[in-house]
Amino acid sequence: MKMSGGVEWALHCCVVLTASHTPVPAAKLAELHDVSSSYLAKQLQALARAGLIHSVQGKSGGYVLTRAPESITLLDVVRAVDGPGPTFVCTEIRQRGPFATPADACTTPCPVARAMWAAEDAWRQALAAVTIADLARDVDANSGPEALVGIQAWLTSGTS
Amino acid sequence: MKMSGGVEWALHCCVVLTASHTPVPAAKLAELHDVSSSYLAKQLQALARAGLIHSVQGKSGGYVLTRAPESITLLDVVRAVDGPGPTFVCTEIRQRGPFATPADACTTPCPVARAMWAAEDAWRQALAAVTIADLARDVDANSGPEALVGIQAWLTSGTS
DNA sequence: CTATACTCGGACACAATGAATCCGAGTAAC
DNA sequence: GTTACTCGGATTCATTGTGTCCGAGTATAG
């Protein structure tokens, strides 16, 4: 099992978008991270579809966060980019084969699925406990406060 | 992101193997669950490679649990079948692009990766807290105690 | 002791999902 | 009114998961 690599890009983009209140084009975000701009566009579109960021078209358009960074959780981003469905899917094995349990006895989910889903819930809960604002603060502490200011200046400037 | 479907099969097989202390061939497990025997063999081989089950060759061979069901956790099975690697991989985006943070400043992992890995740890911890024995007990409670006895009888009998 | 039949084990194709790309529709600025 | 720049979805390629097959090895039966 491997998570979509686009999640990492999307998270970094959200952190960067924290620094600018004006629209930032996808091409600039791509150059900042040195990744494929065409593919990054896909992830940003997913974020826009989920309502996490708003797209502004036109000459000086781009993407802006719709909500405050404190109210955007990692779970929101993961669900938007990687899909909302559960990672573990139950195929109802217990209802197949010679010893199939009758359907009317399957009022509750399969114990196997229940345990797996409980673990997934723990994962989601941990993701929901962290916000983009938390990440931005940590990055700030690691890279020094001057880095973010420089990035902000570079983002707003028209330089390539 | 989607988990390998083989995990479900492997878990059910482990639960069934709880009922028999004699080797059970892969073909019988496949018929019991009504799944492809060739593909199920792959998963069982993975479990054997991880040391969770022991393979017995020869005419009346098959698979047996190596340890007590209480000492086999769901995490063991998942790691064996789905791979031990982390689902989130950090590509060190912070070290790329015009504002790349120098390598000597990267003593600690990227904050983004740290948060994602913390969530994964919560997931693993939840999986490690449940054992095959717990699952077997739950299945017993759901399907009634007579089901497991019947399965055990069918497993040991030579009937197809 | 020999032959046999049954078991696992790894090597081999096929399909689905993720990764990466491109060009067209729309909009704000000039 | 024109222009240039933006996003958005449809398309193509690579990787991983899914499914299958046949050969190596061993306990059993004669």
CSV table of N, CA, C and O (backbone and C1' of nucleotides) in Angstrom, one decimal, chain B residues 2-6 9 36 38-39 42 57-60, chain D residues 16-29:
chain,number,residue,atom,x,y,z
B,2,LYS,N,-5.6,2.6,-1.7
B,2,LYS,CA,-6.4,1.4,-1.5
B,2,LYS,C,-5.5,0.3,-1.0
B,2,LYS,O,-4.5,0.0,-1.5
B,3,MET,N,-6.0,-0.4,0.1
B,3,MET,CA,-5.2,-1.5,0.6
B,3,MET,C,-5.3,-2.7,-0.2
B,3,MET,O,-6.4,-3.0,-0.8
B,4,SER,N,-4.3,-3.5,-0.2
B,4,SER,CA,-4.4,-4.8,-1.0
B,4,SER,C,-5.5,-5.7,-0.5
B,4,SER,O,-5.6,-5.9,0.7
B,5,GLY,N,-6.3,-6.2,-1.4
B,5,GLY,CA,-7.4,-7.0,-1.0
B,5,GLY,C,-6.9,-8.3,-0.4
B,5,GLY,O,-7.7,-9.0,0.3
B,6,GLY,N,-5.7,-8.7,-0.6
B,6,GLY,CA,-5.2,-9.9,-0.1
B,6,GLY,C,-5.1,-9.9,1.4
B,6,GLY,O,-5.1,-11.0,2.1
B,9,TRP,N,-8.2,-11.6,2.9
B,9,TRP,CA,-8.1,-13.1,2.7
B,9,TRP,C,-7.2,-13.6,3.8
B,9,TRP,O,-7.5,-14.6,4.5
B,36,SER,N,-9.8,-17.4,-5.5
B,36,SER,CA,-8.8,-18.0,-6.4
B,36,SER,C,-7.7,-18.7,-5.5
B,36,SER,O,-7.1,-18.0,-4.7
B,38,SER,N,-5.0,-20.0,-6.6
B,38,SER,CA,-3.6,-19.6,-7.0
B,38,SER,C,-3.2,-18.3,-6.4
B,38,SER,O,-2.0,-18.1,-6.0
B,39,TYR,N,-4.1,-17.4,-6.3
B,39,TYR,CA,-3.8,-16.1,-5.7
B,39,TYR,C,-3.7,-16.1,-4.2
B,39,TYR,O,-2.8,-15.5,-3.6
B,42,LYS,N,-0.3,-17.0,-3.0
B,42,LYS,CA,0.6,-15.9,-2.9
B,42,LYS,C,0.6,-15.3,-1.5
B,42,LYS,O,1.7,-15.0,-0.9
B,57,GLN,N,5.2,-29.6,3.8
B,57,GLN,CA,5.1,-30.2,2.5
B,57,GLN,C,4.7,-31.7,2.5
B,57,GLN,O,4.7,-32.2,3.6
B,58,GLY,N,4.5,-32.2,1.4
B,58,GLY,CA,4.2,-33.7,1.3
B,58,GLY,C,2.7,-33.9,1.2
B,58,GLY,O,1.9,-33.0,0.9
B,59,LYS,N,2.4,-35.2,1.2
B,59,LYS,CA,1.0,-35.6,0.9
B,59,LYS,C,0.0,-35.0,1.8
B,59,LYS,O,-1.0,-34.5,1.2
B,60,SER,N,0.1,-35.0,3.0
B,60,SER,CA,-0.9,-34.4,3.9
B,60,SER,C,-0.3,-33.1,4.5
B,60,SER,O,-0.4,-32.9,5.8
D,16,DT,P,6.4,0.6,-8.5
D,16,DT,O5',5.0,-0.1,-8.0
D,16,DT,C5',4.0,0.7,-7.5
D,16,DT,C4',2.7,-0.1,-7.5
D,16,DT,C3',2.7,-1.4,-6.7
D,16,DT,O3',1.7,-1.4,-5.7
D,16,DT,C1',1.7,-1.7,-8.9
D,17,DG,P,1.6,-2.7,-4.7
D,17,DG,O5',0.2,-3.4,-5.2
D,17,DG,C5',-1.0,-2.6,-5.3
D,17,DG,C4',-2.0,-3.3,-6.1
D,17,DG,C3',-2.4,-4.7,-5.6
D,17,DG,O3',-3.9,-4.9,-5.7
D,17,DG,C1',-1.7,-5.0,-7.8
D,18,DT,P,-4.6,-6.1,-5.0
D,18,DT,O5',-4.9,-7.0,-6.3
D,18,DT,C5',-5.6,-6.5,-7.4
D,18,DT,C4',-5.7,-7.6,-8.5
D,18,DT,C3',-6.1,-9.0,-8.0
D,18,DT,O3',-7.3,-9.4,-8.7
D,18,DT,C1',-4.3,-9.1,-9.5
D,19,DG,P,-8.1,-10.7,-8.2
D,19,DG,O5',-7.5,-11.9,-9.2
D,19,DG,C5',-7.6,-11.7,-10.6
D,19,DG,C4',-6.7,-12.7,-11.3
D,19,DG,C3',-6.8,-14.1,-10.8
D,19,DG,O3',-7.4,-14.9,-11.8
D,19,DG,C1',-4.5,-13.5,-11.2
D,20,DT,P,-7.5,-16.5,-11.6
D,20,DT,O5',-6.2,-17.1,-12.3
D,20,DT,C5',-5.8,-16.5,-13.5
D,20,DT,C4',-4.5,-17.2,-14.1
D,20,DT,C3',-4.5,-18.8,-13.8
D,20,DT,O3',-4.4,-19.4,-15.1
D,20,DT,C1',-2.4,-17.7,-13.3
D,21,DC,P,-4.5,-21.1,-15.1
D,21,DC,O5',-3.0,-21.5,-15.2
D,21,DC,C5',-2.2,-21.0,-16.3
D,21,DC,C4',-0.8,-21.3,-16.1
D,21,DC,C3',-0.4,-22.8,-15.8
D,21,DC,O3',0.1,-23.4,-17.0
D,21,DC,C1',0.8,-21.3,-14.4
D,22,DC,P,0.2,-25.0,-17.1
D,22,DC,O5',1.7,-25.2,-16.6
D,22,DC,C5',2.8,-24.6,-17.2
D,22,DC,C4',4.0,-24.6,-16.3
D,22,DC,C3',4.6,-26.1,-16.1
D,22,DC,O3',6.0,-26.1,-16.2
D,22,DC,C1',4.2,-25.0,-14.0
D,23,DG,P,6.7,-27.5,-16.3
D,23,DG,O5',7.8,-27.5,-15.1
D,23,DG,C5',8.9,-26.6,-15.1
D,23,DG,C4',9.4,-26.5,-13.7
D,23,DG,C3',10.1,-27.7,-13.1
D,23,DG,O3',11.3,-27.4,-12.4
D,23,DG,C1',8.4,-27.0,-11.6
D,24,DA,P,12.3,-28.5,-11.9
D,24,DA,O5',12.2,-28.4,-10.3
D,24,DA,C5',12.7,-27.2,-9.6
D,24,DA,C4',12.6,-27.3,-8.1
D,24,DA,C3',13.2,-28.6,-7.5
D,24,DA,O3',13.8,-28.3,-6.3
D,24,DA,C1',10.9,-28.6,-7.0
D,25,DG,P,14.6,-29.4,-5.4
D,25,DG,O5',13.5,-29.9,-4.4
D,25,DG,C5',12.9,-28.9,-3.5
D,25,DG,C4',11.9,-29.5,-2.6
D,25,DG,C3',12.4,-30.8,-1.9
D,25,DG,O3',12.2,-30.7,-0.5
D,25,DG,C1',10.3,-31.2,-2.9
D,26,DT,P,12.9,-31.8,0.5
D,26,DT,O5',11.6,-32.6,1.1
D,26,DT,C5',10.5,-31.8,1.5
D,26,DT,C4',9.3,-32.7,1.8
D,26,DT,C3',9.6,-34.0,2.5
D,26,DT,O3',8.7,-34.3,3.5
D,26,DT,C1',8.4,-34.5,0.5
D,27,DA,P,9.2,-34.9,4.9
D,27,DA,O5',7.9,-35.8,5.3
D,27,DA,C5',6.7,-35.2,5.6
D,27,DA,C4',5.5,-36.1,5.0
D,27,DA,C3',5.4,-37.4,5.6
D,27,DA,O3',4.0,-37.6,6.0
D,27,DA,C1',5.6,-37.7,3.3
D,28,DT,P,3.6,-38.9,6.8
D,28,DT,O5',2.9,-39.8,5.7
D,28,DT,C5',1.8,-39.3,4.9
D,28,DT,C4',1.6,-40.2,3.6
D,28,DT,C3',1.3,-41.7,4.0
D,28,DT,O3',0.0,-41.9,3.5
D,28,DT,C1',2.8,-41.5,2.2
D,29,DA,P,-0.8,-43.3,4.0
D,29,DA,O5',-0.6,-44.3,2.8
D,29,DA,C5',-1.1,-43.9,1.5
D,29,DA,C4',-0.6,-44.9,0.4
D,29,DA,C3',-0.9,-46.3,0.8
D,29,DA,O3',-1.4,-47.0,-0.4
D,29,DA,C1',1.4,-46.0,0.3
